[in-house]
């Protein structure tokens, strides 16, 4: 029997790479549903190629347009709309695997729905854990879902840890986790040059091909702060047990240090199809179309500590994790607003951490007892961050 797969966020880089890996194994995987926000042309082409049973667009107008275009092309794919459609295809009883690749807070409800339905969840949406780690991990345990991390760093850590038959990682003999970071495009820039950085420069990642939002997060090192929170929930460790290591070649994707002095690392070319194939096939390893690592060509591997003075977002995220409650959800929301403002030209690059820090100083911290509480904290932080960002932008123009 083929595994039926729903790809949440199929038109993004993770979604595209997931479909590429699946297409290499047509005897093992079939596409059940594909989803996007409003990229009608891209989702139409994917539907015509992969023939899913369902397609979902969260934008209502885009869903209507997609339905017309698919009908005109003779496609049998049923189009659903809105967040309810996402939840439906994530929890559908016919689905075996859900690739959770929607960027940002928008991906949380559907990813949680997949966990509550007991699916094999391939987690590329880190916000599910950043915003609602306790709720999400509880849903995984209660429903017996199989959770496999797809972020290259967390997938590498998973590969270096002992795991049981249910993919639950253990910490037997583990001393600490070493979470690698490329350092982003501004790793060697001075403070003045970083402050004048443009959106295109921030999105020009030296190693990875990613969307614009996550590329900016990599440039500010906020992405590593979010990944720190994700690692704590995934592997049951505290922030003090995780060391961030800047490794500009992005060849070692992360490491685990054991008490006996051993350090296990997962290496490979920077290609997201490797962790995607690992998640789809686990515990078996599948061909992913990735060029094998050539150590002679790589030649050298460099490591350095992150500079939190030039990149304060990493410090802000660590402090938010320590604060607990809904603080990290608010941090994530403020970051999304600030990054969007930067990409639109409303604020400068170094205004991003300023917006986040000011937002965290103004919002309330509460315990994340339910998804509704988390979503309320997210909404409040977005409003506060937007107001502060607009005020900062006006002041800069004055």
Short mmCIF file of C-alpha atoms in Angstrom, two decimals:
data_model
loop_
_atom_site.label_atom_id
_atom_site.label_comp_id
_atom_site.label_asym_id
_atom_site.label_seq_id
_atom_site.Cartn_x
_atom_site.Cartn_y
_atom_site.Cartn_z
CA UNK A 1 0.00 0.00 0.00
CA UNK A 2 1.27 3.46 -0.88
CA UNK A 3 1.64 5.96 1.93
CA UNK A 4 -0.85 8.82 1.49
CA UNK A 5 0.88 12.16 2.08
CA UNK A 6 -0.51 15.63 2.76
CA UNK A 7 1.96 18.45 2.12
CA UNK A 8 1.07 21.59 4.07
CA UNK A 9 2.79 24.47 2.28
CA UNK A 10 3.54 22.58 -0.94
CA UNK A 11 4.59 25.62 -3.01
CA UNK A 12 7.39 26.65 -0.61
CA UNK A 13 10.93 25.30 -0.80
CA UNK A 14 10.31 22.44 1.66
CA UNK A 15 7.08 21.47 -0.11
CA UNK A 16 8.74 21.49 -3.53
CA UNK A 17 11.61 19.36 -2.27
CA UNK A 18 9.18 16.96 -0.59
CA UNK A 19 7.37 16.40 -3.87
CA UNK A 20 10.72 15.88 -5.59
CA UNK A 21 11.69 13.11 -3.15
CA UNK A 22 8.25 11.49 -3.35
CA UNK A 23 8.39 11.48 -7.14
CA UNK A 24 11.55 9.37 -6.91
CA UNK A 25 9.53 6.68 -5.10
CA UNK A 26 6.17 6.43 -6.92
CA UNK A 27 5.70 2.87 -5.65
CA UNK A 28 5.81 4.04 -2.02
CA UNK A 29 4.08 7.45 -1.83
CA UNK A 30 0.97 9.10 -3.23
CA UNK A 31 -0.08 12.74 -2.84
CA UNK A 32 -3.35 13.05 -0.90
CA UNK A 33 -3.48 16.84 -0.52
CA UNK A 34 -1.46 19.93 -1.37
CA UNK A 35 -1.92 23.34 0.22
CA UNK A 36 -0.84 26.93 -0.31
CA UNK A 37 -1.92 30.40 0.73
CA UNK A 38 -2.51 32.25 -2.53
CA UNK A 39 0.03 30.93 -5.11
CA UNK A 40 -2.63 29.82 -7.57
CA UNK A 41 -0.41 29.16 -10.60
CA UNK A 42 2.14 27.13 -8.63
CA UNK A 43 -0.49 25.02 -6.87
CA UNK A 44 -2.42 24.50 -10.13
CA UNK A 45 0.71 23.13 -11.80
CA UNK A 46 1.43 20.86 -8.83
CA UNK A 47 -2.13 19.53 -8.88
CA UNK A 48 -1.98 18.78 -12.60
CA UNK A 49 1.32 16.95 -12.14
CA UNK A 50 0.69 15.04 -8.89
CA UNK A 51 -3.11 14.64 -9.06
CA UNK A 52 -3.94 15.01 -5.35
CA UNK A 53 -7.44 14.25 -4.08
CA UNK A 54 -7.59 17.68 -2.43
CA UNK A 55 -6.01 21.10 -2.81
CA UNK A 56 -6.40 23.77 -0.15
CA UNK A 57 -5.90 27.51 -0.43
CA UNK A 58 -6.27 29.51 2.76
CA UNK A 59 -7.13 32.63 0.74
CA UNK A 60 -10.80 32.32 -0.26
CA UNK A 61 -10.50 34.27 -3.51
CA UNK A 62 -7.45 32.26 -4.53
CA UNK A 63 -9.36 29.02 -3.83
CA UNK A 64 -12.16 30.09 -6.18
CA UNK A 65 -9.65 30.96 -8.90
CA UNK A 66 -7.85 27.62 -8.46
CA UNK A 67 -11.15 25.74 -8.68
CA UNK A 68 -11.96 27.43 -11.99
CA UNK A 69 -8.53 26.73 -13.47
CA UNK A 70 -8.47 23.08 -12.39
CA UNK A 71 -12.00 22.53 -13.70
CA UNK A 72 -11.01 24.07 -17.04
CA UNK A 73 -8.02 21.69 -17.19
CA UNK A 74 -10.22 18.66 -16.47
CA UNK A 75 -8.68 17.97 -13.07
CA UNK A 76 -10.59 15.83 -10.55
CA UNK A 77 -8.92 17.52 -7.58
CA UNK A 78 -11.38 18.96 -5.04
CA UNK A 79 -10.50 22.47 -3.84
CA UNK A 80 -11.06 23.45 -0.19
CA UNK A 81 -10.64 26.90 1.33
CA UNK A 82 -9.55 28.46 4.60
CA UNK A 83 -7.97 27.14 7.78
CA UNK A 84 -10.75 24.57 8.17
CA UNK A 85 -9.59 23.02 4.90
CA UNK A 86 -6.04 22.77 6.22
CA UNK A 87 -7.23 21.02 9.37
CA UNK A 88 -9.34 18.63 7.31
CA UNK A 89 -6.55 17.42 5.03
CA UNK A 90 -4.11 17.22 7.96
CA UNK A 91 -6.38 14.99 10.04
CA UNK A 92 -8.09 13.03 7.24
CA UNK A 93 -8.30 9.31 8.21
CA UNK A 94 -6.97 8.38 4.74
CA UNK A 95 -3.70 10.26 5.38
CA UNK A 96 -0.60 8.47 6.70
CA UNK A 97 2.01 11.25 6.57
CA UNK A 98 1.76 15.01 6.98
CA UNK A 99 4.62 17.27 5.93
CA UNK A 100 4.14 20.39 8.06
CA UNK A 101 5.92 23.04 6.01
CA UNK A 102 3.75 26.16 6.34
CA UNK A 103 6.03 29.00 7.42
CA UNK A 104 5.21 30.87 10.62
CA UNK A 105 2.36 30.86 13.11
CA UNK A 106 -0.14 30.15 10.33
CA UNK A 107 1.02 26.54 10.29
CA UNK A 108 0.34 25.82 13.97
CA UNK A 109 -3.36 24.79 13.94
CA UNK A 110 -3.10 22.31 11.06
CA UNK A 111 0.13 20.83 12.41
CA UNK A 112 -1.53 20.37 15.79
CA UNK A 113 -4.53 18.76 14.06
CA UNK A 114 -2.19 16.25 12.39
CA UNK A 115 -0.58 15.40 15.74
CA UNK A 116 -3.97 14.97 17.43
CA UNK A 117 -4.99 12.61 14.61
CA UNK A 118 -1.97 10.40 15.29
CA UNK A 119 -0.21 10.95 11.96
CA UNK A 120 3.45 10.59 11.06
CA UNK A 121 4.24 14.30 11.33
CA UNK A 122 7.30 15.55 9.45
CA UNK A 123 7.90 18.78 11.31
CA UNK A 124 9.38 21.60 9.24
CA UNK A 125 7.13 24.22 10.88
CA UNK A 126 9.16 25.08 13.99
CA UNK A 127 6.50 27.50 15.23
CA UNK A 128 4.35 24.56 16.37
CA UNK A 129 6.92 23.98 19.14
CA UNK A 130 8.11 27.57 19.54
CA UNK A 131 4.59 28.82 20.23
CA UNK A 132 2.89 25.81 21.80
CA UNK A 133 5.55 23.27 22.72
CA UNK A 134 3.77 21.77 25.74
CA UNK A 135 0.43 21.50 23.92
CA UNK A 136 2.00 20.02 20.80
CA UNK A 137 4.18 17.43 22.55
CA UNK A 138 1.23 16.42 24.73
CA UNK A 139 -0.88 15.88 21.58
CA UNK A 140 1.88 13.74 20.05
CA UNK A 141 2.06 11.55 23.15
CA UNK A 142 -1.70 11.27 23.69
CA UNK A 143 -2.47 10.35 20.08
CA UNK A 144 0.58 8.16 19.50
CA UNK A 145 1.72 10.33 16.60
CA UNK A 146 5.15 9.70 15.08
CA UNK A 147 7.10 12.98 15.20
CA UNK A 148 10.14 13.33 12.96
CA UNK A 149 12.06 16.66 12.77
CA UNK A 150 12.83 17.98 9.29
CA UNK A 151 14.85 21.11 10.06
CA UNK A 152 18.34 20.05 8.97
CA UNK A 153 19.82 20.72 12.43
CA UNK A 154 17.16 18.87 14.41
CA UNK A 155 17.09 16.03 11.95
CA UNK A 156 20.87 15.73 12.40
CA UNK A 157 20.50 15.66 16.19
CA UNK A 158 17.78 13.03 15.88
CA UNK A 159 20.12 10.89 13.77
CA UNK A 160 22.85 11.17 16.43
CA UNK A 161 20.65 10.26 19.42
CA UNK A 162 19.39 6.82 20.48
CA UNK A 163 15.70 6.46 19.53
CA UNK A 164 13.07 3.81 20.27
CA UNK A 165 10.68 2.09 17.85
CA UNK A 166 8.25 5.03 18.15
CA UNK A 167 10.92 7.57 17.11
CA UNK A 168 11.18 8.93 20.65
CA UNK A 169 14.73 10.22 21.19
CA UNK A 170 16.60 9.36 24.37
CA UNK A 171 19.36 11.12 26.29
CA UNK A 172 21.26 8.12 27.67
CA UNK A 173 24.89 9.19 28.12
CA UNK A 174 24.31 12.60 26.46
CA UNK A 175 26.26 15.54 27.87
CA UNK A 176 25.12 18.31 25.51
CA UNK A 177 23.74 19.11 22.08
CA UNK A 178 25.73 21.25 19.64
CA UNK A 179 23.34 23.14 17.34
CA UNK A 180 25.09 24.50 14.27
CA UNK A 181 24.43 27.81 12.52
CA UNK A 182 25.81 29.01 9.20
CA UNK A 183 26.12 32.55 10.54
CA UNK A 184 24.09 33.87 7.62
CA UNK A 185 25.18 36.35 4.94
CA UNK A 186 26.37 38.98 7.44
CA UNK A 187 28.61 36.76 9.58
CA UNK A 188 31.78 38.71 8.70
CA UNK A 189 30.17 42.17 8.41
CA UNK A 190 30.76 44.96 10.91
CA UNK A 191 27.90 46.61 12.83
CA UNK A 192 27.62 49.68 10.58
CA UNK A 193 27.42 47.60 7.42
CA UNK A 194 24.84 45.26 8.97
CA UNK A 195 22.67 48.22 9.96
CA UNK A 196 22.57 49.38 6.32
CA UNK A 197 21.75 45.94 4.91
CA UNK A 198 19.00 45.66 2.29
CA UNK A 199 16.33 42.93 2.05
CA UNK A 200 18.00 41.42 -1.01
CA UNK A 201 21.31 41.21 0.83
CA UNK A 202 19.64 39.60 3.85
CA UNK A 203 17.96 37.02 1.61
CA UNK A 204 21.18 36.05 -0.19
CA UNK A 205 22.04 33.07 2.02
CA UNK A 206 25.52 31.70 1.27
CA UNK A 207 24.57 28.01 1.53
CA UNK A 208 20.83 27.35 1.55
CA UNK A 209 18.03 28.15 -0.89
CA UNK A 210 15.13 29.27 1.32
CA UNK A 211 12.11 31.58 1.39
CA UNK A 212 12.61 35.26 2.16
CA UNK A 213 11.24 35.21 5.70
CA UNK A 214 13.42 32.33 6.91
CA UNK A 215 16.39 33.82 5.05
CA UNK A 216 16.05 37.05 7.05
CA UNK A 217 15.72 34.98 10.24
CA UNK A 218 18.99 33.30 9.34
CA UNK A 219 20.62 36.69 8.78
CA UNK A 220 19.50 38.00 12.22
CA UNK A 221 20.21 34.61 13.91
CA UNK A 222 16.60 34.62 15.17
CA UNK A 223 16.20 31.37 13.25
CA UNK A 224 18.75 29.84 15.60
CA UNK A 225 16.86 31.20 18.60
CA UNK A 226 13.67 29.57 17.32
CA UNK A 227 15.59 26.35 16.71
CA UNK A 228 16.95 26.46 20.25
CA UNK A 229 13.39 26.48 21.58
CA UNK A 230 12.46 23.70 19.16
CA UNK A 231 15.40 21.55 20.28
CA UNK A 232 14.43 21.89 23.93
CA UNK A 233 10.93 20.53 23.25
CA UNK A 234 11.96 17.86 20.76
CA UNK A 235 14.73 16.35 22.81
CA UNK A 236 13.69 17.11 26.39
CA UNK A 237 16.65 19.33 27.27
CA UNK A 238 17.05 22.77 28.80
CA UNK A 239 18.66 25.72 26.98
CA UNK A 240 21.81 25.29 29.09
CA UNK A 241 22.34 21.85 27.51
CA UNK A 242 22.42 23.32 23.98
CA UNK A 243 25.43 25.16 22.59
CA UNK A 244 25.12 27.23 19.39
CA UNK A 245 28.12 26.73 17.11
CA UNK A 246 28.64 28.90 14.02
CA UNK A 247 29.84 26.63 11.20
CA UNK A 248 29.94 28.62 7.95
CA UNK A 249 30.33 25.66 5.57
CA UNK A 250 26.99 24.09 6.67
CA UNK A 251 28.45 20.62 6.16
CA UNK A 252 28.05 19.42 9.76
CA UNK A 253 24.35 19.90 10.40
CA UNK A 254 24.58 19.38 14.18
CA UNK A 255 26.34 17.25 16.77
CA UNK A 256 25.71 15.40 20.04
CA UNK A 257 28.39 15.25 22.73
CA UNK A 258 28.39 12.21 25.04
CA UNK A 259 29.77 11.81 28.55
CA UNK A 260 32.50 9.42 27.44
CA UNK A 261 34.07 12.10 25.25
CA UNK A 262 32.48 10.93 22.00
CA UNK A 263 30.97 13.51 19.67
CA UNK A 264 28.62 12.22 16.97
CA UNK A 265 27.91 14.45 13.97
CA UNK A 266 25.74 14.21 10.88
CA UNK A 267 27.38 15.56 7.72
CA UNK A 268 26.10 16.16 4.24
CA UNK A 269 25.75 18.71 1.48
CA UNK A 270 23.30 21.53 2.31
CA UNK A 271 20.26 20.02 0.59
CA UNK A 272 16.90 19.74 2.37
CA UNK A 273 16.02 16.60 0.44
CA UNK A 274 18.27 14.61 2.81
CA UNK A 275 16.23 15.25 6.01
CA UNK A 276 12.98 15.07 4.01
CA UNK A 277 13.86 11.62 2.66
CA UNK A 278 14.94 10.54 6.15
CA UNK A 279 11.56 11.57 7.54
CA UNK A 280 9.57 9.95 4.76
CA UNK A 281 11.44 6.67 4.94
CA UNK A 282 12.35 6.34 8.63
CA UNK A 283 13.71 3.96 9.81
CA UNK A 284 14.73 3.11 6.25
CA UNK A 285 16.97 5.46 4.28
CA UNK A 286 15.70 6.42 0.83
CA UNK A 287 17.43 7.81 -2.24
CA UNK A 288 16.93 11.57 -2.22
CA UNK A 289 18.72 12.76 -5.36
CA UNK A 290 21.36 14.50 -3.23
CA UNK A 291 24.98 14.66 -4.39
CA UNK A 292 27.17 12.77 -1.89
CA UNK A 293 29.54 14.83 0.23
CA UNK A 294 33.07 15.04 -1.17
CA UNK A 295 35.39 15.51 1.82
CA UNK A 296 38.36 16.28 -0.41
CA UNK A 297 36.46 19.10 -2.08
CA UNK A 298 35.14 20.34 1.29
CA UNK A 299 38.75 20.43 2.53
CA UNK A 300 38.14 22.36 5.77
CA UNK A 301 35.53 22.90 8.47
CA UNK A 302 35.48 26.08 10.58
CA UNK A 303 33.74 26.81 13.88
CA UNK A 304 33.22 29.94 15.95
CA UNK A 305 31.01 31.28 18.72
CA UNK A 306 28.03 33.45 17.75
CA UNK A 307 28.38 37.22 18.29
CA UNK A 308 25.27 38.30 20.21
CA UNK A 309 26.28 41.97 20.15
CA UNK A 310 26.07 42.15 16.36
CA UNK A 311 23.16 39.68 16.29
CA UNK A 312 21.05 40.39 19.40
CA UNK A 313 18.06 38.30 18.25
CA UNK A 314 19.75 35.15 19.52
CA UNK A 315 20.04 36.65 23.02
CA UNK A 316 16.44 37.89 22.91
CA UNK A 317 15.18 34.43 21.97
CA UNK A 318 17.19 32.74 24.72
CA UNK A 319 15.79 35.16 27.30
CA UNK A 320 12.26 34.54 25.99
CA UNK A 321 12.71 30.79 26.35
CA UNK A 322 13.88 31.28 29.94
CA UNK A 323 10.89 33.51 30.72
CA UNK A 324 8.50 30.71 29.78
CA UNK A 325 4.73 30.95 29.39
CA UNK A 326 3.62 32.67 26.20
CA UNK A 327 6.79 34.79 25.96
CA UNK A 328 8.28 32.76 23.14
CA UNK A 329 4.99 32.86 21.22
CA UNK A 330 5.05 36.66 21.55
CA UNK A 331 8.69 36.73 20.47
CA UNK A 332 7.87 34.72 17.35
CA UNK A 333 4.88 36.95 16.51
CA UNK A 334 6.86 40.16 16.92
CA UNK A 335 9.63 38.74 14.78
CA UNK A 336 7.20 37.88 11.97
CA UNK A 337 5.82 41.42 12.02
CA UNK A 338 9.29 43.00 12.12
CA UNK A 339 10.67 40.82 9.33
CA UNK A 340 7.66 41.61 7.14
CA UNK A 341 8.24 45.31 7.82
CA UNK A 342 11.89 45.02 6.90
CA UNK A 343 11.12 43.15 3.66
CA UNK A 344 8.61 45.86 2.76
CA UNK A 345 11.15 48.62 3.44
CA UNK A 346 9.29 50.07 6.44
CA UNK A 347 12.17 49.56 8.89
CA UNK A 348 15.89 48.84 8.79
CA UNK A 349 17.61 45.53 9.51
CA UNK A 350 18.66 46.43 13.07
CA UNK A 351 15.13 47.65 13.82
CA UNK A 352 14.05 43.99 13.81
CA UNK A 353 15.52 43.15 17.25
CA UNK A 354 14.38 46.54 18.57
CA UNK A 355 10.76 45.81 17.60
CA UNK A 356 10.91 42.35 19.18
CA UNK A 357 12.47 43.54 22.43
CA UNK A 358 10.05 46.44 22.83
CA UNK A 359 7.10 44.14 22.14
CA UNK A 360 8.20 41.66 24.80
CA UNK A 361 8.50 44.51 27.29
CA UNK A 362 4.88 45.53 26.63
CA UNK A 363 2.91 42.27 26.34
CA UNK A 364 1.53 40.09 29.10
CA UNK A 365 3.03 36.71 29.95
CA UNK A 366 0.46 33.97 30.64
CA UNK A 367 0.53 30.20 30.84
CA UNK A 368 -0.25 28.54 27.45
CA UNK A 369 -3.08 26.34 28.72
CA UNK A 370 -4.85 26.01 25.36
CA UNK A 371 -4.47 26.83 21.69
CA UNK A 372 -6.87 29.75 22.19
CA UNK A 373 -4.55 31.25 24.83
CA UNK A 374 -1.54 30.86 22.55
CA UNK A 375 -3.38 32.44 19.63
CA UNK A 376 -4.50 35.36 21.82
CA UNK A 377 -0.91 35.97 22.92
CA UNK A 378 0.20 35.81 19.29
CA UNK A 379 -2.48 38.32 18.27
CA UNK A 380 -1.64 40.74 21.08
CA UNK A 381 2.08 40.66 20.23
CA UNK A 382 1.37 41.28 16.54
CA UNK A 383 -0.72 44.33 17.36
CA UNK A 384 1.88 45.76 19.75
CA UNK A 385 4.75 45.05 17.35
CA UNK A 386 2.88 46.66 14.45
CA UNK A 387 2.14 49.81 16.44
CA UNK A 388 5.74 50.14 17.62
CA UNK A 389 7.13 49.41 14.14
CA UNK A 390 4.94 52.07 12.54
CA UNK A 391 5.96 54.60 15.20
CA UNK A 392 9.63 53.74 14.65
CA UNK A 393 9.23 54.09 10.89
CA UNK A 394 7.57 57.52 11.26
CA UNK A 395 10.34 58.66 13.59
CA UNK A 396 12.99 57.61 11.09
CA UNK A 397 11.31 59.66 8.36
CA UNK A 398 10.91 62.77 10.58
#
